[in-house]
Amino acid sequence: MSVCRLKDIARLAEPGDNVAIVSRRLEAGTRVVNETGDSFSIAHSLLEGHRLAIRAIPAGESVLSWGQPFGRATRDIAPGDYICNGDILDALRVRQVDFALPDQPNFEDRVVPYELDESTFTPGEQIPVSDKPPTFEGYDRGKARGVGTRNFIVLLGITSQTAGFVRRLESILKENVERYTNIDGVVAVAHTEGGAGVDPNNRELVLRTLAGFMVHPNVGAVYAVDRGTEIVTDRMLENYMRLNGYPLNEVPHRFETLKGGFDEELERSARFVTGWFETVNRVARKPASASLLNIVLQCGGSDSFSGISGNPLAALVAREIIRFGGKASLAETDELIGGEPYVLQNVRDIETARTFLHMIERFQERTAWHGQSVDANPSGGNKLRGIYNIVLKSIGAARKRHPDVRLDYAIDYAVPMKEPGYYFMDSPGNDLEAIAGQVASGGNVIFFITGNGSITNFPFVPTIKIVTTTKRYEMLSGEMDVNAGSYLDGESMDELGRRTLDLTLRTASGELTHGEKAGHSQTQIWRDWRQTDGSRLQVLRNRPAPMGEPLAVRSNEASTPPPPFELPMYEVNGNRATDRVGLILPTSLCSGQIARMAAERLSAKGVGCGAGISRFVTLVHTEGCGASGGVSEEMYIRTMTGYLIHPMTGAALLLEHGCERTHNDFYRQQLLDRGIDPAGFGWASVQLDGGIEKAMDRIESWFAETLEDCDGPVAGNTGLSDLRLGVAAADPLSDDLSEALSRLILDVVNECGTVVVPDNSALLGHPSFVRHLADGPAKPTLAYGEPFTVPGLHVMESQTTHWVETMTGLGASGVELIVAGIGSHPLPGHPMIPVLLVGAEDLPGPFREDVDHILEGGPEAQRKDILDLIRRTAASIHTPRAQAIGNTDFQITRGLLGVSV
């Protein structure tokens, strides 16, 4: 039996706490001696970061960290007992830890509602401002915009509909700018918002965020693109900026509506942006006061030590920036519920305190409209590393405000920070969504504090990643910038703060962070929420689920049977498909960019060619963390599972970030619950495998070894009976096009094939389609993203009118090609499933080059031509136009009840 001193194996957050955080794994039976010489035994093994009782806690008494209650004992707790609630035991069982867990929890969560005592309120005091702040080398944009720490040309997609365009434009321009020494790069800023066909509830937030991006001091010039057909347009954004006093005229900019073909617009846009290179390059760095630094304080993948080492370190450096006359912003509203007493210890005035508390109440109310709770916030990674509930997470997160620093302002999402001081900005706990708002508010350096080792980066603002423990820093030294764990190892916080402040000034002056060197980044604006009150909640919750049986169809009324049709197929172990792809599936938003990099590497190397793998794809999305559970999470898991078991998936690997809600172990359990063997897939982790390069090496090794032993597919031909087809309509279609698509559906279904149509398609109401239904109007037979099991005609619930979300759900249903009728502007394709865009003869000329087929001739000719297009695509003779020009996108819906948390 080992004997340890308490101070050697655990940390007290504050001296009066009745629980301690263990700093390394402890085995059951370990004897612990406290500072008074008393000893006790560890009752159950504990992981690093989890808590044990250091004194007896009677039933009903609060359990305390940082002197604040995070729960209430449900039974008597003895010194040495593992402090655990039901959620943490469930989370560790999913992780299949290698030691015995307690049979029952010993405390229950308890959120003590905070009440502001206005009668005793005393305004706080801010630290004195230094008259000799240090300097950094920055880009002076004038008084209205401030000083930049970087000099980027930004390609801004105003809505999700132009995301593919700006990404493709970036790929063309990014190498051309490398010879311009004063330009840090050309970056696409693409996001998921504003592209649906209905006015979003977050429209004001989207406009405010985009406005903040456009005038940000790190932006040397900005090219803002829309299609002109969206709810949010370039004209609306420009009007918003001028009405609200944004200094738009002080940044080189252009609002551009895409009116021509994709390639034509790319060429024209590239020429225009290239014309900015010399102008933007003429702006050089020069000395600037540190009072012009605006620090974004953000955390992700937090652990129990975030509030001990990482957050206090960031708070200390932010204190110095405020002492110099600068700004710092805290965010993540739901991650401060329970931390209110600390946040409001030092606040400017009563109105600021009221505003802060109102924002918390408003956030809780909005989530309740959707049947959700902020209790869902702690992710699987948070729990694995000892954050049991939202209160513990919030108490630690609040430590990003130094005790000496006063909370000066509480502002709405993306509102500009105009005066020096310390800000709180309303936002969800979703890291990327919060960061976007803080950057739009003016943040020009990001402090990202992480316990698990989050690798998040923003496109045009440098991110300094601060990791909480030495062990994690050593594991991820290629991704992390600061080891706050050295404080736990004995270094003074003051010395660590001095070193981090020096790094901050060097970073602001142009020294690259590890994330910038890695070359990946993401942007996500606070996603839309669909409900504006709770009146529809019960109706939406109680909607009957589709039954999965196909619709009854009348016999083929066509004058002739379908033309002869041979569908090229590959067969492996009795499974038939039109293509075989290697799939790298990110389990959350934070691993998406790494999955993309890995897929590109494997495709370039030709891995799996001998096993018939034609290409590697990934499905980058924004879910899996920072989003609510319940119905929306079920849709997400169902959709992801649909792609894992898709007929076209020849081999698949799941890539976790490591700290998300839906981590690898979560997915393993979900697959088991669905009767799917997890051993049939590969598994990798950005964090636990040791960083980006090691994770990518693991991915490559798994695919190479797995596919080396696979038999190559047998090529053959089959007929319409084996066709799995999606049919969609992006717009109200002409009668001719509606007739042609309805005839296609009938041809496939009457030959015992399968067709899936989304329920938001205008085709469902067209007489040419309706007359073939035997039982009246079409009703959904499949839930969003649900794979069909019975061939025939299916209708999938789409939840929204968002084109990309609809394509994503269709792909998961098991279709291998999608034929989409287009009435106007062509829309993005799918990264995995071929999408064939078909237009009528009256399709406007500029868009004709971006579709795969224009209807010509009479009905029989049209019928033959569409089937031939499907055949040639399946045979790899024809490449879908959207895929060829790089205009593809992927996004899972949150439906009507999903919200960011």
PDB file of C-alpha atoms in Angstrom, residues 166-416:
ATOM      1  CA  VAL A 166     -14.862  31.829 -51.025  1.00  0.00           C
ATOM      2  CA  ARG A 167     -13.069  28.611 -50.054  1.00  0.00           C
ATOM      3  CA  ARG A 168     -12.322  27.905 -53.710  1.00  0.00           C
ATOM      4  CA  LEU A 169     -11.201  31.495 -54.248  1.00  0.00           C
ATOM      5  CA  GLU A 170      -8.825  31.195 -51.298  1.00  0.00           C
ATOM      6  CA  SER A 171      -7.265  28.056 -52.782  1.00  0.00           C
ATOM      7  CA  ILE A 172      -6.522  29.984 -55.982  1.00  0.00           C
ATOM      8  CA  LEU A 173      -5.052  33.073 -54.316  1.00  0.00           C
ATOM      9  CA  LYS A 174      -3.245  31.902 -51.190  1.00  0.00           C
ATOM     10  CA  GLU A 175      -0.022  30.889 -52.911  1.00  0.00           C
ATOM     11  CA  ASN A 176       0.049  34.002 -55.110  1.00  0.00           C
ATOM     12  CA  VAL A 177       0.274  36.275 -52.088  1.00  0.00           C
ATOM     13  CA  GLU A 178       3.236  34.563 -50.433  1.00  0.00           C
ATOM     14  CA  ARG A 179       5.832  36.849 -52.016  1.00  0.00           C
ATOM     15  CA  TYR A 180       4.243  39.950 -50.452  1.00  0.00           C
ATOM     16  CA  THR A 181       6.133  40.233 -47.169  1.00  0.00           C
ATOM     17  CA  ASN A 182       3.679  42.534 -45.388  1.00  0.00           C
ATOM     18  CA  ILE A 183       0.607  40.426 -46.132  1.00  0.00           C
ATOM     19  CA  ASP A 184      -0.047  37.537 -43.754  1.00  0.00           C
ATOM     20  CA  GLY A 185      -2.328  35.744 -46.172  1.00  0.00           C
ATOM     21  CA  VAL A 186      -5.599  35.523 -48.042  1.00  0.00           C
ATOM     22  CA  VAL A 187      -8.236  33.717 -45.988  1.00  0.00           C
ATOM     23  CA  ALA A 188     -11.798  32.611 -46.612  1.00  0.00           C
ATOM     24  CA  VAL A 189     -14.278  33.297 -43.848  1.00  0.00           C
ATOM     25  CA  ALA A 190     -17.137  30.866 -44.471  1.00  0.00           C
ATOM     26  CA  HIS A 191     -19.952  30.012 -42.080  1.00  0.00           C
ATOM     27  CA  THR A 192     -23.342  28.253 -41.899  1.00  0.00           C
ATOM     28  CA  GLU A 193     -25.752  31.141 -41.381  1.00  0.00           C
ATOM     29  CA  GLY A 194     -28.157  33.276 -43.436  1.00  0.00           C
ATOM     30  CA  GLY A 195     -28.546  30.850 -46.324  1.00  0.00           C
ATOM     31  CA  ALA A 196     -31.914  29.263 -45.596  1.00  0.00           C
ATOM     32  CA  GLY A 197     -35.098  30.464 -47.221  1.00  0.00           C
ATOM     33  CA  VAL A 198     -36.620  31.979 -44.082  1.00  0.00           C
ATOM     34  CA  ASP A 199     -35.732  35.070 -42.088  1.00  0.00           C
ATOM     35  CA  PRO A 200     -33.504  33.801 -39.255  1.00  0.00           C
ATOM     36  CA  ASN A 201     -33.925  34.784 -35.622  1.00  0.00           C
ATOM     37  CA  ASN A 202     -30.186  35.481 -35.467  1.00  0.00           C
ATOM     38  CA  ARG A 203     -30.158  37.922 -38.404  1.00  0.00           C
ATOM     39  CA  GLU A 204     -29.067  40.878 -36.241  1.00  0.00           C
ATOM     40  CA  LEU A 205     -26.210  38.797 -34.808  1.00  0.00           C
ATOM     41  CA  VAL A 206     -25.085  37.695 -38.257  1.00  0.00           C
ATOM     42  CA  LEU A 207     -25.054  41.265 -39.598  1.00  0.00           C
ATOM     43  CA  ARG A 208     -23.240  42.585 -36.527  1.00  0.00           C
ATOM     44  CA  THR A 209     -20.621  39.845 -36.698  1.00  0.00           C
ATOM     45  CA  LEU A 210     -19.949  40.293 -40.414  1.00  0.00           C
ATOM     46  CA  ALA A 211     -19.756  44.068 -39.916  1.00  0.00           C
ATOM     47  CA  GLY A 212     -17.171  43.594 -37.170  1.00  0.00           C
ATOM     48  CA  PHE A 213     -15.137  41.261 -39.358  1.00  0.00           C
ATOM     49  CA  MET A 214     -15.078  43.742 -42.240  1.00  0.00           C
ATOM     50  CA  VAL A 215     -13.618  46.643 -40.239  1.00  0.00           C
ATOM     51  CA  HIS A 216     -11.412  44.535 -37.971  1.00  0.00           C
ATOM     52  CA  PRO A 217      -7.888  45.977 -37.623  1.00  0.00           C
ATOM     53  CA  ASN A 218      -6.345  42.684 -38.773  1.00  0.00           C
ATOM     54  CA  VAL A 219      -8.123  43.044 -42.134  1.00  0.00           C
ATOM     55  CA  GLY A 220      -6.185  44.851 -44.842  1.00  0.00           C
ATOM     56  CA  ALA A 221      -8.964  44.441 -47.414  1.00  0.00           C
ATOM     57  CA  VAL A 222     -12.194  42.452 -47.631  1.00  0.00           C
ATOM     58  CA  TYR A 223     -14.099  40.961 -50.552  1.00  0.00           C
ATOM     59  CA  ALA A 224     -17.690  40.207 -49.445  1.00  0.00           C
ATOM     60  CA  VAL A 225     -19.720  37.869 -51.645  1.00  0.00           C
ATOM     61  CA  ASP A 226     -23.384  36.933 -51.906  1.00  0.00           C
ATOM     62  CA  ARG A 227     -25.649  35.448 -54.565  1.00  0.00           C
ATOM     63  CA  GLY A 228     -28.300  38.138 -54.202  1.00  0.00           C
ATOM     64  CA  THR A 229     -31.020  35.563 -53.536  1.00  0.00           C
ATOM     65  CA  GLU A 230     -30.463  35.062 -49.796  1.00  0.00           C
ATOM     66  CA  ILE A 231     -32.375  36.510 -46.859  1.00  0.00           C
ATOM     67  CA  VAL A 232     -29.126  38.228 -45.770  1.00  0.00           C
ATOM     68  CA  THR A 233     -27.510  40.121 -48.667  1.00  0.00           C
ATOM     69  CA  ASP A 234     -24.554  42.380 -49.346  1.00  0.00           C
ATOM     70  CA  ARG A 235     -26.855  45.387 -49.677  1.00  0.00           C
ATOM     71  CA  MET A 236     -28.398  44.640 -46.304  1.00  0.00           C
ATOM     72  CA  LEU A 237     -24.947  44.309 -44.713  1.00  0.00           C
ATOM     73  CA  GLU A 238     -23.679  47.553 -46.231  1.00  0.00           C
ATOM     74  CA  ASN A 239     -26.793  49.428 -45.102  1.00  0.00           C
ATOM     75  CA  TYR A 240     -26.451  47.988 -41.617  1.00  0.00           C
ATOM     76  CA  MET A 241     -22.837  49.096 -41.362  1.00  0.00           C
ATOM     77  CA  ARG A 242     -23.496  52.628 -42.521  1.00  0.00           C
ATOM     78  CA  LEU A 243     -26.579  53.007 -40.325  1.00  0.00           C
ATOM     79  CA  ASN A 244     -24.622  51.859 -37.259  1.00  0.00           C
ATOM     80  CA  GLY A 245     -21.487  53.902 -37.832  1.00  0.00           C
ATOM     81  CA  TYR A 246     -18.987  51.187 -38.787  1.00  0.00           C
ATOM     82  CA  PRO A 247     -15.925  52.807 -40.458  1.00  0.00           C
ATOM     83  CA  LEU A 248     -16.480  50.956 -43.729  1.00  0.00           C
ATOM     84  CA  ASN A 249     -14.823  53.630 -45.871  1.00  0.00           C
ATOM     85  CA  GLU A 250     -11.538  53.153 -44.003  1.00  0.00           C
ATOM     86  CA  VAL A 251     -10.977  49.605 -45.230  1.00  0.00           C
ATOM     87  CA  PRO A 252     -10.513  48.621 -48.891  1.00  0.00           C
ATOM     88  CA  HIS A 253     -13.607  46.587 -49.645  1.00  0.00           C
ATOM     89  CA  ARG A 254     -15.936  45.328 -52.313  1.00  0.00           C
ATOM     90  CA  PHE A 255     -19.442  43.889 -52.087  1.00  0.00           C
ATOM     91  CA  GLU A 256     -19.933  41.441 -54.930  1.00  0.00           C
ATOM     92  CA  THR A 257     -23.062  39.618 -56.062  1.00  0.00           C
ATOM     93  CA  LEU A 258     -22.312  36.508 -58.121  1.00  0.00           C
ATOM     94  CA  LYS A 259     -24.295  36.729 -61.345  1.00  0.00           C
ATOM     95  CA  GLY A 260     -22.287  34.631 -63.751  1.00  0.00           C
ATOM     96  CA  GLY A 261     -20.940  31.099 -63.945  1.00  0.00           C
ATOM     97  CA  PHE A 262     -18.797  29.766 -61.106  1.00  0.00           C
ATOM     98  CA  ASP A 263     -15.509  29.663 -63.015  1.00  0.00           C
ATOM     99  CA  GLU A 264     -16.199  33.017 -64.648  1.00  0.00           C
ATOM    100  CA  GLU A 265     -16.863  34.612 -61.260  1.00  0.00           C
ATOM    101  CA  LEU A 266     -13.786  32.965 -59.758  1.00  0.00           C
ATOM    102  CA  GLU A 267     -11.570  34.359 -62.487  1.00  0.00           C
ATOM    103  CA  ARG A 268     -13.073  37.828 -62.223  1.00  0.00           C
ATOM    104  CA  SER A 269     -12.899  37.831 -58.408  1.00  0.00           C
ATOM    105  CA  ALA A 270      -9.314  36.571 -58.394  1.00  0.00           C
ATOM    106  CA  ARG A 271      -8.304  39.389 -60.752  1.00  0.00           C
ATOM    107  CA  PHE A 272      -9.964  41.985 -58.551  1.00  0.00           C
ATOM    108  CA  VAL A 273      -8.500  40.712 -55.264  1.00  0.00           C
ATOM    109  CA  THR A 274      -5.035  40.363 -56.817  1.00  0.00           C
ATOM    110  CA  GLY A 275      -5.263  44.050 -57.631  1.00  0.00           C
ATOM    111  CA  TRP A 276      -5.247  44.757 -53.900  1.00  0.00           C
ATOM    112  CA  PHE A 277      -1.962  42.974 -53.221  1.00  0.00           C
ATOM    113  CA  GLU A 278       0.332  45.941 -53.815  1.00  0.00           C
ATOM    114  CA  THR A 279      -1.891  48.312 -51.825  1.00  0.00           C
ATOM    115  CA  VAL A 280      -2.258  46.017 -48.829  1.00  0.00           C
ATOM    116  CA  ASN A 281       1.452  45.179 -48.907  1.00  0.00           C
ATOM    117  CA  ARG A 282       2.387  48.861 -48.586  1.00  0.00           C
ATOM    118  CA  VAL A 283       1.077  48.899 -45.003  1.00  0.00           C
ATOM    119  CA  ALA A 284       4.039  47.961 -42.788  1.00  0.00           C
ATOM    120  CA  ARG A 285       4.292  47.231 -39.095  1.00  0.00           C
ATOM    121  CA  LYS A 286       5.338  50.054 -36.810  1.00  0.00           C
ATOM    122  CA  PRO A 287       5.555  50.529 -33.032  1.00  0.00           C
ATOM    123  CA  ALA A 288       2.197  50.763 -31.287  1.00  0.00           C
ATOM    124  CA  SER A 289       1.191  51.027 -27.649  1.00  0.00           C
ATOM    125  CA  ALA A 290       0.075  47.857 -25.874  1.00  0.00           C
ATOM    126  CA  SER A 291      -3.004  49.893 -24.939  1.00  0.00           C
ATOM    127  CA  LEU A 292      -4.235  48.991 -28.422  1.00  0.00           C
ATOM    128  CA  LEU A 293      -4.295  45.263 -27.681  1.00  0.00           C
ATOM    129  CA  ASN A 294      -7.727  43.665 -27.213  1.00  0.00           C
ATOM    130  CA  ILE A 295      -7.509  40.220 -25.644  1.00  0.00           C
ATOM    131  CA  VAL A 296     -10.108  37.543 -26.335  1.00  0.00           C
ATOM    132  CA  LEU A 297     -10.392  35.267 -23.288  1.00  0.00           C
ATOM    133  CA  GLN A 298     -11.747  31.901 -24.338  1.00  0.00           C
ATOM    134  CA  CYS A 299     -11.562  28.327 -23.069  1.00  0.00           C
ATOM    135  CA  GLY A 300     -12.368  24.978 -24.595  1.00  0.00           C
ATOM    136  CA  GLY A 301     -11.772  21.373 -23.629  1.00  0.00           C
ATOM    137  CA  SER A 302     -11.538  22.600 -20.039  1.00  0.00           C
ATOM    138  CA  ASP A 303     -10.511  20.415 -17.135  1.00  0.00           C
ATOM    139  CA  SER A 304     -10.373  20.691 -13.364  1.00  0.00           C
ATOM    140  CA  PHE A 305      -7.073  22.576 -13.555  1.00  0.00           C
ATOM    141  CA  SER A 306      -8.414  25.257 -15.899  1.00  0.00           C
ATOM    142  CA  GLY A 307      -9.529  27.284 -12.884  1.00  0.00           C
ATOM    143  CA  ILE A 308      -6.257  26.573 -11.024  1.00  0.00           C
ATOM    144  CA  SER A 309      -3.549  27.264 -13.619  1.00  0.00           C
ATOM    145  CA  GLY A 310      -4.669  28.167 -17.155  1.00  0.00           C
ATOM    146  CA  ASN A 311      -7.498  30.626 -16.514  1.00  0.00           C
ATOM    147  CA  PRO A 312      -5.707  32.501 -13.692  1.00  0.00           C
ATOM    148  CA  LEU A 313      -2.639  32.811 -15.943  1.00  0.00           C
ATOM    149  CA  ALA A 314      -4.688  34.280 -18.793  1.00  0.00           C
ATOM    150  CA  ALA A 315      -6.423  36.572 -16.299  1.00  0.00           C
ATOM    151  CA  LEU A 316      -3.069  37.787 -14.970  1.00  0.00           C
ATOM    152  CA  VAL A 317      -1.803  38.723 -18.440  1.00  0.00           C
ATOM    153  CA  ALA A 318      -5.160  40.322 -19.301  1.00  0.00           C
ATOM    154  CA  ARG A 319      -4.833  42.377 -16.119  1.00  0.00           C
ATOM    155  CA  GLU A 320      -1.544  43.746 -17.407  1.00  0.00           C
ATOM    156  CA  ILE A 321      -3.075  44.580 -20.799  1.00  0.00           C
ATOM    157  CA  ILE A 322      -5.841  46.501 -19.004  1.00  0.00           C
ATOM    158  CA  ARG A 323      -3.213  48.203 -16.849  1.00  0.00           C
ATOM    159  CA  PHE A 324      -1.611  49.343 -20.100  1.00  0.00           C
ATOM    160  CA  GLY A 325      -4.953  50.824 -21.188  1.00  0.00           C
ATOM    161  CA  GLY A 326      -6.123  47.932 -23.373  1.00  0.00           C
ATOM    162  CA  LYS A 327      -9.206  45.729 -23.434  1.00  0.00           C
ATOM    163  CA  ALA A 328     -10.101  42.131 -22.621  1.00  0.00           C
ATOM    164  CA  SER A 329     -13.344  40.225 -23.097  1.00  0.00           C
ATOM    165  CA  LEU A 330     -14.886  37.260 -21.321  1.00  0.00           C
ATOM    166  CA  ALA A 331     -17.754  35.337 -22.972  1.00  0.00           C
ATOM    167  CA  GLU A 332     -19.757  32.062 -22.874  1.00  0.00           C
ATOM    168  CA  THR A 333     -22.881  33.021 -20.945  1.00  0.00           C
ATOM    169  CA  ASP A 334     -24.014  29.538 -19.976  1.00  0.00           C
ATOM    170  CA  GLU A 335     -20.533  28.723 -18.662  1.00  0.00           C
ATOM    171  CA  LEU A 336     -20.871  31.371 -15.956  1.00  0.00           C
ATOM    172  CA  ILE A 337     -24.070  30.004 -14.413  1.00  0.00           C
ATOM    173  CA  GLY A 338     -22.934  29.284 -10.874  1.00  0.00           C
ATOM    174  CA  GLY A 339     -19.943  31.611 -11.215  1.00  0.00           C
ATOM    175  CA  GLU A 340     -21.945  34.824 -10.735  1.00  0.00           C
ATOM    176  CA  PRO A 341     -20.710  35.504  -7.169  1.00  0.00           C
ATOM    177  CA  TYR A 342     -17.106  35.648  -8.370  1.00  0.00           C
ATOM    178  CA  VAL A 343     -17.774  37.571 -11.588  1.00  0.00           C
ATOM    179  CA  LEU A 344     -19.690  40.254  -9.704  1.00  0.00           C
ATOM    180  CA  GLN A 345     -17.244  40.670  -6.822  1.00  0.00           C
ATOM    181  CA  ASN A 346     -15.801  43.676  -8.641  1.00  0.00           C
ATOM    182  CA  VAL A 347     -18.120  45.431 -11.106  1.00  0.00           C
ATOM    183  CA  ARG A 348     -18.321  48.965 -12.428  1.00  0.00           C
ATOM    184  CA  ASP A 349     -21.920  49.806 -11.471  1.00  0.00           C
ATOM    185  CA  ILE A 350     -25.270  48.294 -10.624  1.00  0.00           C
ATOM    186  CA  GLU A 351     -26.521  48.592 -14.207  1.00  0.00           C
ATOM    187  CA  THR A 352     -23.644  46.457 -15.503  1.00  0.00           C
ATOM    188  CA  ALA A 353     -24.408  43.821 -12.856  1.00  0.00           C
ATOM    189  CA  ARG A 354     -28.085  43.829 -13.813  1.00  0.00           C
ATOM    190  CA  THR A 355     -27.269  43.527 -17.515  1.00  0.00           C
ATOM    191  CA  PHE A 356     -24.953  40.581 -16.889  1.00  0.00           C
ATOM    192  CA  LEU A 357     -27.594  38.737 -14.857  1.00  0.00           C
ATOM    193  CA  HIS A 358     -30.280  39.525 -17.429  1.00  0.00           C
ATOM    194  CA  MET A 359     -28.121  37.935 -20.126  1.00  0.00           C
ATOM    195  CA  ILE A 360     -27.891  34.729 -18.090  1.00  0.00           C
ATOM    196  CA  GLU A 361     -31.650  34.679 -17.530  1.00  0.00           C
ATOM    197  CA  ARG A 362     -32.285  35.335 -21.231  1.00  0.00           C
ATOM    198  CA  PHE A 363     -29.953  32.504 -22.240  1.00  0.00           C
ATOM    199  CA  GLN A 364     -31.696  30.047 -19.907  1.00  0.00           C
ATOM    200  CA  GLU A 365     -35.091  31.132 -21.202  1.00  0.00           C
ATOM    201  CA  ARG A 366     -34.093  30.678 -24.841  1.00  0.00           C
ATOM    202  CA  THR A 367     -32.764  27.174 -24.257  1.00  0.00           C
ATOM    203  CA  ALA A 368     -35.959  26.296 -22.361  1.00  0.00           C
ATOM    204  CA  TRP A 369     -38.066  27.316 -25.393  1.00  0.00           C
ATOM    205  CA  HIS A 370     -36.337  24.440 -27.196  1.00  0.00           C
ATOM    206  CA  GLY A 371     -36.785  21.948 -24.362  1.00  0.00           C
ATOM    207  CA  GLN A 372     -33.107  22.173 -23.513  1.00  0.00           C
ATOM    208  CA  SER A 373     -31.066  22.983 -20.439  1.00  0.00           C
ATOM    209  CA  VAL A 374     -27.615  24.451 -19.926  1.00  0.00           C
ATOM    210  CA  ASP A 375     -26.882  21.368 -17.813  1.00  0.00           C
ATOM    211  CA  ALA A 376     -26.010  19.693 -21.128  1.00  0.00           C
ATOM    212  CA  ASN A 377     -23.003  21.979 -21.545  1.00  0.00           C
ATOM    213  CA  PRO A 378     -20.131  19.995 -19.973  1.00  0.00           C
ATOM    214  CA  SER A 379     -18.735  17.836 -22.762  1.00  0.00           C
ATOM    215  CA  GLY A 380     -17.445  14.301 -22.575  1.00  0.00           C
ATOM    216  CA  GLY A 381     -13.900  15.654 -22.456  1.00  0.00           C
ATOM    217  CA  ASN A 382     -14.799  18.025 -19.632  1.00  0.00           C
ATOM    218  CA  LYS A 383     -16.211  15.128 -17.613  1.00  0.00           C
ATOM    219  CA  LEU A 384     -13.287  12.814 -18.308  1.00  0.00           C
ATOM    220  CA  ARG A 385     -10.979  15.502 -16.947  1.00  0.00           C
ATOM    221  CA  GLY A 386     -13.020  16.113 -13.778  1.00  0.00           C
ATOM    222  CA  ILE A 387     -15.656  18.755 -14.566  1.00  0.00           C
ATOM    223  CA  TYR A 388     -18.784  17.110 -13.232  1.00  0.00           C
ATOM    224  CA  ASN A 389     -21.425  19.740 -13.963  1.00  0.00           C
ATOM    225  CA  ILE A 390     -22.084  23.243 -15.274  1.00  0.00           C
ATOM    226  CA  VAL A 391     -21.478  24.847 -11.867  1.00  0.00           C
ATOM    227  CA  LEU A 392     -17.957  23.471 -11.551  1.00  0.00           C
ATOM    228  CA  LYS A 393     -17.240  24.453 -15.140  1.00  0.00           C
ATOM    229  CA  SER A 394     -18.542  27.973 -14.511  1.00  0.00           C
ATOM    230  CA  ILE A 395     -16.687  28.541 -11.248  1.00  0.00           C
ATOM    231  CA  GLY A 396     -13.424  27.652 -12.973  1.00  0.00           C
ATOM    232  CA  ALA A 397     -14.246  29.607 -16.141  1.00  0.00           C
ATOM    233  CA  ALA A 398     -14.914  32.753 -14.120  1.00  0.00           C
ATOM    234  CA  ARG A 399     -11.245  32.760 -13.082  1.00  0.00           C
ATOM    235  CA  LYS A 400     -10.453  34.364 -16.418  1.00  0.00           C
ATOM    236  CA  ARG A 401     -11.186  37.601 -14.566  1.00  0.00           C
ATOM    237  CA  HIS A 402      -8.351  38.525 -12.206  1.00  0.00           C
ATOM    238  CA  PRO A 403      -9.560  39.619  -8.741  1.00  0.00           C
ATOM    239  CA  ASP A 404      -7.902  43.014  -9.247  1.00  0.00           C
ATOM    240  CA  VAL A 405      -9.802  43.611 -12.492  1.00  0.00           C
ATOM    241  CA  ARG A 406     -13.228  45.218 -12.549  1.00  0.00           C
ATOM    242  CA  LEU A 407     -15.997  44.082 -14.874  1.00  0.00           C
ATOM    243  CA  ASP A 408     -16.639  47.307 -16.765  1.00  0.00           C
ATOM    244  CA  TYR A 409     -19.181  46.422 -19.446  1.00  0.00           C
ATOM    245  CA  ALA A 410     -21.669  43.680 -20.365  1.00  0.00           C
ATOM    246  CA  ILE A 411     -22.359  43.788 -24.109  1.00  0.00           C
ATOM    247  CA  ASP A 412     -24.413  41.807 -26.598  1.00  0.00           C
ATOM    248  CA  TYR A 413     -22.832  39.401 -29.053  1.00  0.00           C
ATOM    249  CA  ALA A 414     -20.377  41.064 -31.473  1.00  0.00           C
ATOM    250  CA  VAL A 415     -21.033  44.618 -30.225  1.00  0.00           C
ATOM    251  CA  PRO A 416     -17.838  46.686 -30.683  1.00  0.00           C
TER     252      PRO A 416
END
